Amino acid sequence: MAQYSCVSGSVGLITLKNPPVNALSAAVRHGIVDTVKRALSEPKVKSVVICGQNGIFCGGADIREFASDMSGPPLVPMIHAIEAANKPVVAAIEGSALGGGLELALGCHYRIAHSKAKLGLPEVTLGLLPAAGGTQRLPRLIGVPAALNLITTGRHVTAAEALQLGVVDQVTDQNTVDAAVKFALSVAGQSLDARRISTYPCPRPSDLDALFDGVMQKVRQSARGAIAPVACVQAVRAAATLPYTQGMEREKELMATLFTSGQARALQYCFFAQRAVGRWSMPSGARWDTSKPRPVHKAAVIGLGTMGRGIAVALAQTGLSVVAVETQEKQLMEAKQAVSGMLERGAKRRGVAPALDGISYSGNIQAVADADLVIEAVFEDMTLKEKIFQQLSAVCKPGTFLCTNTSALDVDHLASQTRNPELVVGMHFFAPAHVMKLLEVVYGTRSSPQAVATAMQLGKKMGKVSVAVGNCRGFVGNRMLKPYLEQAFFLLEEGATPELVDRALEEFGFAMGVFRVSDLSGLDVGWKVRKGDGLAEPEMATGQSARIRQGRRYSPLGDLLCEQGRYGQKTGQGWYQYDKPGGRVARSDPWLHSFLEEYRARHGLVARRIDQQEVLERCLYVLINEGFHILEDGIAAGPEDIDVIYVFGYGWPRHRGGPMFYASMVGLAKVLERLEHYHQAHPDVPYMQPCNLLRRLVASGSPPIQRWREVIKKLHSQL
Ligand SMILES: CCCCCC/C=C/CC(=O)SCCNC(=O)CCNC(=O)[C@H](O)C(C)(C)COP(=O)(O)OP(=O)(O)OC[C@H]1O[C@@H](n2cnc3c(N)ncnc32)[C@H](O)[C@@H]1OP(=O)(O)O
């Protein structure tokens, strides 16, 4: 709703009220229409101020309404009526003015922002475009290049940048509503002819075609198949080439296509999923709202390899006091330099002072004695980790939380090495740890809710999207990756090439296909794991047993490449070839193709034609199937947890919503049918056997993803 009052004798003050972000719900739009009418009709009112309650102007249209029939006054005529008013209307922007909120402000005659306010048109991140005149007014106000940048990226700008760009007229450190009322009093009675943005001519850059062609090319490249950024460019082009009314028609037309698209549904699902994962729960019933985190002032990192360095940087950037421990002297010296460099570069980018003094270094584990929380980040070697957890348990002050950055190992086993297993949790960061947004917080059977709450809160403080998950081999992300990688290898055996598989996955929207990622992260990483699991032994790569291990189909292709020293980018050769060791541009490698042909001949495999659809179905559906197992096992509390992990940690295209959402869009019955089909064709691949939960969901009519938790709960109660 919107509340109306008359202040300072002649200013009509309209306050948007819809906690928590004053979204423009139908009730709020009704309120605005009514209160604006009232302000304009009251003779004593000479000017108007629009503000939002509780320090936030407006978070835009109410995204929850998009799923239902949109009723209530539409935004476009509402904003036109404000712009057409014959009394000055001033927007008092505190907190955020985003999406429809900024479009509302652009319909006002003046905009005054608090210095801490953020403004933006983030519709593109929801699969939409600013369709309440944003694509037509913003370029008229700040020029085409700047408008294109804001609209196609959806980025939020500070009040200072907004002032510089010309989005706002004034920035204040004082009470924004008071400043706006004072301003409104000063402009009462003045002509508004030059204040209606829709009447401005749109500045036309001389190289208009070149500008739009360049932007369109860049946008298409980075969009990875997302349609909204492209529509945003088309809408701004309409502003630059058509009269305002026709531009508005084009904006509406483009929005109509986006609004009902699957991509918009996926992106809006991601928006809410990202927030839902913060409301974590554990099978014990412990929850986010009943578990109190303990404050962490001092944190420690053990092991300063790539992961440890990134974690130390991320902790220091949060403002914590950090102790970084590395027992190998040479590595410690190198790490000191590397961490300082990372902190300096990060600080420069953010325009702040580097937190160099926040970190102290030591070669002795005793240095962590007074830390509130320790993150172990040494090699993936259980014996080494066991020793460290025993030492930590002896060295640390009572109550210190002991966390492991393992990406797959047993958190319960590590906890059993300590005196207080309830203080142990996994904090699985993704490389590079100071950049990647995802954090898996892994609770073991004995982890206390307080330990989980503390790790989740620390993750949030570090700017991570933290997801609480249960303990199993690979947790959620890496567990699901295993069958996906396995299928990619099998496809090569059956006739595909790395290029074909990668192209299918990249056209689907992944930033990189599976083989390019493997070259980037190093083939030796997986090789080491497979050796540890007793799967990869040199003598096993030949003869009858080469393609069967532990009773199931196995592909030794990755092992064979490693045996040849082809570790990927770092050695200049992997699934592709590179100019030199460390080179980044992947080129098709004739050697690899001959190697695959020889391999197939050796094993009596006849190459067949494999199309992109088979690549996608096999790679993605086995990954999704494992996701259903994870839900069935209670390792993830809901599909949102899995989807957020895949979008933020594994490059799953956000406009496809995450693997579980994607499955719901494809149709669960179809996913089941294809898995059954492939399992029949490949009975020696257990990952293809459809999960019971998937069958159950299909049997119960494939409910929408928002209702899967009910089916899962029922399943768990029957076990
Ligand atoms: C053909 C039809 C034409 C229709 C025209 C429709 C026009 C659409 C234009 C738009 O305006 S689309 C919406 C654009 N706005 C946004 O994208 C902003 C989204 N919100 C945010 O970025 C942030 O929430 C915030 C405003 C910066 C505040 O951040 P903060 O960290 O303080 O809080 P959150 O945890 O993010 O949010 C709190 C709570 O509020 C919910 N919420 C936030 N924004 C909206 C919204 N616009 N609509 C509905 N709900 C919103 C959020 O989901 C949280 O609730 P939850 O229960 O925890 O999920």
mmCIF file of C-alpha atoms in Angstrom, residues 62-295:
data_model
loop_
_atom_site.group_PDB
_atom_site.id
_atom_site.type_symbol
_atom_site.label_atom_id
_atom_site.label_comp_id
_atom_site.label_asym_id
_atom_site.label_seq_id
_atom_site.Cartn_x
_atom_site.Cartn_y
_atom_site.Cartn_z
ATOM 1 C CA ASP A 62 6.811 -7.840 -6.826
ATOM 2 C CA ILE A 63 8.535 -10.846 -8.392
ATOM 3 C CA ARG A 64 6.210 -13.260 -6.589
ATOM 4 C CA GLU A 65 3.273 -11.816 -8.538
ATOM 5 C CA PHE A 66 4.813 -12.839 -11.880
ATOM 6 C CA ALA A 67 3.693 -16.423 -11.389
ATOM 7 C CA SER A 68 0.034 -15.416 -11.088
ATOM 8 C CA ASP A 69 -2.343 -13.362 -13.195
ATOM 9 C CA MET A 70 -1.073 -9.832 -12.763
ATOM 10 C CA SER A 71 -4.001 -7.768 -11.560
ATOM 11 C CA GLY A 72 -4.106 -4.183 -10.337
ATOM 12 C CA PRO A 73 -3.019 -1.008 -12.090
ATOM 13 C CA PRO A 74 -0.241 -1.561 -14.619
ATOM 14 C CA LEU A 75 3.053 0.243 -14.073
ATOM 15 C CA VAL A 76 3.367 2.049 -17.404
ATOM 16 C CA PRO A 77 0.269 4.283 -17.213
ATOM 17 C CA MET A 78 0.889 4.787 -13.496
ATOM 18 C CA ILE A 79 4.356 6.179 -14.200
ATOM 19 C CA HIS A 80 3.090 8.221 -17.154
ATOM 20 C CA ALA A 81 0.517 9.837 -14.890
ATOM 21 C CA ILE A 82 3.281 10.865 -12.459
ATOM 22 C CA GLU A 83 5.442 12.255 -15.242
ATOM 23 C CA ALA A 84 2.486 14.156 -16.705
ATOM 24 C CA ALA A 85 1.593 15.734 -13.327
ATOM 25 C CA ASN A 86 1.456 19.502 -13.215
ATOM 26 C CA LYS A 87 3.070 19.610 -9.766
ATOM 27 C CA PRO A 88 6.736 18.658 -9.288
ATOM 28 C CA VAL A 89 7.207 15.101 -8.053
ATOM 29 C CA VAL A 90 10.479 14.272 -6.278
ATOM 30 C CA ALA A 91 11.725 10.740 -5.597
ATOM 31 C CA ALA A 92 13.499 10.428 -2.225
ATOM 32 C CA ILE A 93 15.742 7.399 -2.732
ATOM 33 C CA GLU A 94 17.096 5.589 0.296
ATOM 34 C CA GLY A 95 18.409 2.009 0.363
ATOM 35 C CA SER A 96 17.582 0.677 -3.086
ATOM 36 C CA ALA A 97 15.762 1.864 -6.183
ATOM 37 C CA LEU A 98 15.786 -1.164 -8.404
ATOM 38 C CA GLY A 99 13.889 -2.279 -11.481
ATOM 39 C CA GLY A 100 10.353 -0.902 -11.424
ATOM 40 C CA GLY A 101 11.462 1.135 -8.400
ATOM 41 C CA LEU A 102 13.998 3.052 -10.476
ATOM 42 C CA GLU A 103 11.547 3.265 -13.363
ATOM 43 C CA LEU A 104 9.087 4.888 -10.974
ATOM 44 C CA ALA A 105 11.817 7.338 -9.950
ATOM 45 C CA LEU A 106 12.598 8.066 -13.610
ATOM 46 C CA GLY A 107 8.951 9.042 -14.056
ATOM 47 C CA CYS A 108 9.363 11.620 -11.284
ATOM 48 C CA HIS A 109 10.648 15.087 -12.172
ATOM 49 C CA TYR A 110 13.563 15.028 -9.726
ATOM 50 C CA ARG A 111 15.560 12.326 -7.929
ATOM 51 C CA ILE A 112 17.411 12.831 -4.657
ATOM 52 C CA ALA A 113 19.401 9.891 -3.320
ATOM 53 C CA HIS A 114 21.055 9.088 -0.038
ATOM 54 C CA SER A 115 24.814 8.578 -0.397
ATOM 55 C CA LYS A 116 24.467 4.927 0.601
ATOM 56 C CA ALA A 117 21.672 4.161 -1.860
ATOM 57 C CA LYS A 118 22.030 1.680 -4.721
ATOM 58 C CA LEU A 119 20.244 2.067 -8.023
ATOM 59 C CA GLY A 120 19.857 -0.226 -10.997
ATOM 60 C CA LEU A 121 17.730 -1.994 -13.558
ATOM 61 C CA PRO A 122 18.416 -5.673 -12.699
ATOM 62 C CA GLU A 123 15.491 -7.043 -14.738
ATOM 63 C CA VAL A 124 17.912 -8.799 -17.105
ATOM 64 C CA THR A 125 19.027 -11.011 -14.200
ATOM 65 C CA LEU A 126 15.426 -12.161 -13.883
ATOM 66 C CA GLY A 127 15.120 -12.907 -17.597
ATOM 67 C CA LEU A 128 13.231 -9.669 -18.278
ATOM 68 C CA LEU A 129 13.835 -6.113 -19.441
ATOM 69 C CA PRO A 130 12.848 -2.836 -17.766
ATOM 70 C CA ALA A 131 9.423 -2.667 -19.359
ATOM 71 C CA ALA A 132 7.948 0.241 -17.418
ATOM 72 C CA GLY A 133 9.704 2.711 -19.684
ATOM 73 C CA GLY A 134 13.195 2.024 -18.328
ATOM 74 C CA THR A 135 14.658 1.104 -21.698
ATOM 75 C CA GLN A 136 13.237 4.300 -23.208
ATOM 76 C CA ARG A 137 13.823 6.851 -20.446
ATOM 77 C CA LEU A 138 17.291 5.850 -19.252
ATOM 78 C CA PRO A 139 19.077 6.322 -22.624
ATOM 79 C CA ARG A 140 17.293 9.662 -23.023
ATOM 80 C CA LEU A 141 18.595 10.700 -19.604
ATOM 81 C CA ILE A 142 22.172 9.367 -19.546
ATOM 82 C CA GLY A 143 22.954 8.489 -23.162
ATOM 83 C CA VAL A 144 22.910 5.229 -25.069
ATOM 84 C CA PRO A 145 26.287 3.665 -24.061
ATOM 85 C CA ALA A 146 25.793 4.175 -20.316
ATOM 86 C CA ALA A 147 22.177 2.986 -20.483
ATOM 87 C CA LEU A 148 23.187 -0.098 -22.456
ATOM 88 C CA ASN A 149 25.761 -0.921 -19.820
ATOM 89 C CA LEU A 150 23.317 -0.647 -16.912
ATOM 90 C CA ILE A 151 20.429 -2.399 -18.644
ATOM 91 C CA THR A 152 22.338 -5.328 -20.173
ATOM 92 C CA THR A 153 24.339 -6.113 -17.023
ATOM 93 C CA GLY A 154 21.692 -5.259 -14.428
ATOM 94 C CA ARG A 155 24.448 -3.965 -12.186
ATOM 95 C CA HIS A 156 23.618 -1.786 -9.196
ATOM 96 C CA VAL A 157 25.365 1.592 -9.087
ATOM 97 C CA THR A 158 26.187 3.661 -6.035
ATOM 98 C CA ALA A 159 24.549 7.030 -5.482
ATOM 99 C CA ALA A 160 27.865 8.702 -6.362
ATOM 100 C CA GLU A 161 28.024 6.923 -9.729
ATOM 101 C CA ALA A 162 24.339 7.613 -10.321
ATOM 102 C CA LEU A 163 25.021 11.317 -9.781
ATOM 103 C CA GLN A 164 27.984 11.236 -12.115
ATOM 104 C CA LEU A 165 25.934 9.460 -14.789
ATOM 105 C CA GLY A 166 23.059 11.910 -14.340
ATOM 106 C CA VAL A 167 20.553 9.348 -13.056
ATOM 107 C CA VAL A 168 19.975 11.420 -9.900
ATOM 108 C CA ASP A 169 19.986 15.174 -9.396
ATOM 109 C CA GLN A 170 21.340 15.349 -5.879
ATOM 110 C CA VAL A 171 23.006 13.101 -3.278
ATOM 111 C CA THR A 172 22.692 13.706 0.425
ATOM 112 C CA ASP A 173 24.251 12.319 3.607
ATOM 113 C CA GLN A 174 21.349 13.697 5.630
ATOM 114 C CA ASN A 175 17.785 12.478 6.042
ATOM 115 C CA THR A 176 16.759 11.925 2.420
ATOM 116 C CA VAL A 177 13.055 12.550 2.900
ATOM 117 C CA ASP A 178 13.757 15.854 4.683
ATOM 118 C CA ALA A 179 16.130 16.846 1.884
ATOM 119 C CA ALA A 180 13.553 15.882 -0.743
ATOM 120 C CA VAL A 181 10.778 17.818 1.016
ATOM 121 C CA LYS A 182 13.010 20.883 1.227
ATOM 122 C CA PHE A 183 13.843 20.492 -2.444
ATOM 123 C CA ALA A 184 10.177 19.986 -3.349
ATOM 124 C CA LEU A 185 9.323 23.258 -1.576
ATOM 125 C CA SER A 186 12.027 25.048 -3.573
ATOM 126 C CA VAL A 187 10.787 23.876 -6.977
ATOM 127 C CA ALA A 188 7.058 24.304 -6.345
ATOM 128 C CA GLY A 189 5.438 26.281 -9.132
ATOM 129 C CA GLN A 190 8.376 25.952 -11.508
ATOM 130 C CA SER A 191 7.873 24.827 -15.077
ATOM 131 C CA LEU A 192 8.174 21.086 -15.582
ATOM 132 C CA ASP A 193 8.622 21.222 -19.357
ATOM 133 C CA ALA A 194 12.305 20.326 -19.142
ATOM 134 C CA ARG A 195 11.801 17.639 -16.485
ATOM 135 C CA ARG A 196 9.790 14.991 -18.324
ATOM 136 C CA ILE A 197 12.360 12.480 -19.536
ATOM 137 C CA SER A 198 10.049 10.867 -22.088
ATOM 138 C CA THR A 199 9.998 14.167 -23.980
ATOM 139 C CA TYR A 200 13.812 14.324 -24.277
ATOM 140 C CA PRO A 201 15.337 13.460 -27.608
ATOM 141 C CA CYS A 202 17.480 10.350 -27.287
ATOM 142 C CA PRO A 203 21.127 11.294 -27.894
ATOM 143 C CA ARG A 204 22.141 9.539 -31.128
ATOM 144 C CA PRO A 205 25.772 8.502 -31.247
ATOM 145 C CA SER A 206 27.185 9.147 -34.746
ATOM 146 C CA ASP A 207 28.356 5.545 -35.071
ATOM 147 C CA LEU A 208 24.987 4.136 -33.986
ATOM 148 C CA ASP A 209 25.061 0.963 -36.090
ATOM 149 C CA ALA A 210 28.648 0.133 -35.162
ATOM 150 C CA LEU A 211 27.905 0.785 -31.496
ATOM 151 C CA PHE A 212 24.875 -1.508 -31.407
ATOM 152 C CA ASP A 213 26.532 -4.202 -33.531
ATOM 153 C CA GLY A 214 29.532 -4.223 -31.179
ATOM 154 C CA VAL A 215 27.414 -4.337 -28.049
ATOM 155 C CA MET A 216 25.151 -7.014 -29.494
ATOM 156 C CA GLN A 217 28.126 -9.195 -30.369
ATOM 157 C CA LYS A 218 29.596 -8.823 -26.879
ATOM 158 C CA VAL A 219 26.258 -9.451 -25.209
ATOM 159 C CA ARG A 220 25.533 -12.557 -27.288
ATOM 160 C CA GLN A 221 28.949 -13.939 -26.403
ATOM 161 C CA SER A 222 28.616 -13.463 -22.671
ATOM 162 C CA ALA A 223 24.903 -14.358 -22.549
ATOM 163 C CA ARG A 224 25.630 -18.040 -23.363
ATOM 164 C CA GLY A 225 22.178 -18.463 -24.824
ATOM 165 C CA ALA A 226 20.270 -16.191 -22.438
ATOM 166 C CA ILE A 227 17.691 -14.229 -24.408
ATOM 167 C CA ALA A 228 17.023 -11.285 -22.082
ATOM 168 C CA PRO A 229 20.340 -9.443 -22.621
ATOM 169 C CA VAL A 230 19.748 -9.558 -26.360
ATOM 170 C CA ALA A 231 16.212 -8.193 -25.976
ATOM 171 C CA CYS A 232 17.601 -5.419 -23.751
ATOM 172 C CA VAL A 233 19.906 -4.272 -26.551
ATOM 173 C CA GLN A 234 17.022 -4.385 -29.030
ATOM 174 C CA ALA A 235 14.853 -2.283 -26.719
ATOM 175 C CA VAL A 236 17.534 0.378 -26.210
ATOM 176 C CA ARG A 237 18.095 0.450 -29.948
ATOM 177 C CA ALA A 238 14.405 1.271 -30.304
ATOM 178 C CA ALA A 239 14.929 4.224 -27.943
ATOM 179 C CA ALA A 240 17.757 5.488 -30.119
ATOM 180 C CA THR A 241 15.964 5.052 -33.425
ATOM 181 C CA LEU A 242 12.230 5.506 -32.827
ATOM 182 C CA PRO A 243 9.998 8.186 -31.318
ATOM 183 C CA TYR A 244 9.187 7.567 -27.642
ATOM 184 C CA THR A 245 5.696 6.073 -28.166
ATOM 185 C CA GLN A 246 6.928 3.612 -30.759
ATOM 186 C CA GLY A 247 9.895 2.772 -28.540
ATOM 187 C CA MET A 248 7.458 1.975 -25.737
ATOM 188 C CA GLU A 249 5.529 -0.320 -28.076
ATOM 189 C CA ARG A 250 8.747 -2.163 -28.935
ATOM 190 C CA GLU A 251 9.651 -2.418 -25.248
ATOM 191 C CA LYS A 252 6.243 -3.968 -24.542
ATOM 192 C CA GLU A 253 6.509 -6.391 -27.447
ATOM 193 C CA LEU A 254 9.962 -7.597 -26.396
ATOM 194 C CA MET A 255 8.872 -7.925 -22.770
ATOM 195 C CA ALA A 256 5.848 -10.014 -23.772
ATOM 196 C CA THR A 257 8.159 -12.640 -25.265
ATOM 197 C CA LEU A 258 10.475 -12.656 -22.267
ATOM 198 C CA PHE A 259 7.801 -12.584 -19.589
ATOM 199 C CA THR A 260 6.387 -16.032 -20.387
ATOM 200 C CA SER A 261 9.718 -17.631 -21.283
ATOM 201 C CA GLY A 262 11.203 -20.642 -19.511
ATOM 202 C CA GLN A 263 14.385 -18.634 -19.008
ATOM 203 C CA ALA A 264 12.545 -15.974 -17.006
ATOM 204 C CA ARG A 265 10.993 -18.699 -14.855
ATOM 205 C CA ALA A 266 14.414 -20.263 -14.330
ATOM 206 C CA LEU A 267 16.088 -16.995 -13.396
ATOM 207 C CA GLN A 268 13.299 -15.991 -11.024
ATOM 208 C CA TYR A 269 13.486 -19.450 -9.440
ATOM 209 C CA CYS A 270 17.249 -18.872 -8.965
ATOM 210 C CA PHE A 271 16.564 -15.525 -7.288
ATOM 211 C CA PHE A 272 14.391 -17.141 -4.633
ATOM 212 C CA ALA A 273 16.506 -20.335 -4.397
ATOM 213 C CA GLN A 274 19.584 -18.250 -3.583
ATOM 214 C CA ARG A 275 17.703 -16.764 -0.666
ATOM 215 C CA ALA A 276 16.022 -20.040 0.368
ATOM 216 C CA VAL A 277 19.338 -21.846 0.975
ATOM 217 C CA GLY A 278 20.018 -19.468 3.845
ATOM 218 C CA ARG A 279 17.073 -21.067 5.659
ATOM 219 C CA TRP A 280 18.944 -24.336 6.179
ATOM 220 C CA SER A 281 17.871 -27.329 8.192
ATOM 221 C CA MET A 282 19.499 -30.574 9.295
ATOM 222 C CA PRO A 283 17.883 -34.018 9.440
ATOM 223 C CA SER A 284 18.049 -33.716 13.267
ATOM 224 C CA GLY A 285 15.541 -30.869 13.008
ATOM 225 C CA ALA A 286 18.114 -28.157 13.792
ATOM 226 C CA ARG A 287 17.394 -25.059 11.741
ATOM 227 C CA TRP A 288 18.775 -21.667 10.796
ATOM 228 C CA ASP A 289 16.252 -19.822 12.948
ATOM 229 C CA THR A 290 16.810 -21.846 16.114
ATOM 230 C CA SER A 291 20.610 -22.222 15.964
ATOM 231 C CA LYS A 292 22.727 -19.353 17.173
ATOM 232 C CA PRO A 293 26.121 -18.819 15.551
ATOM 233 C CA ARG A 294 29.116 -17.891 17.677
ATOM 234 C CA PRO A 295 31.082 -14.796 16.671
#
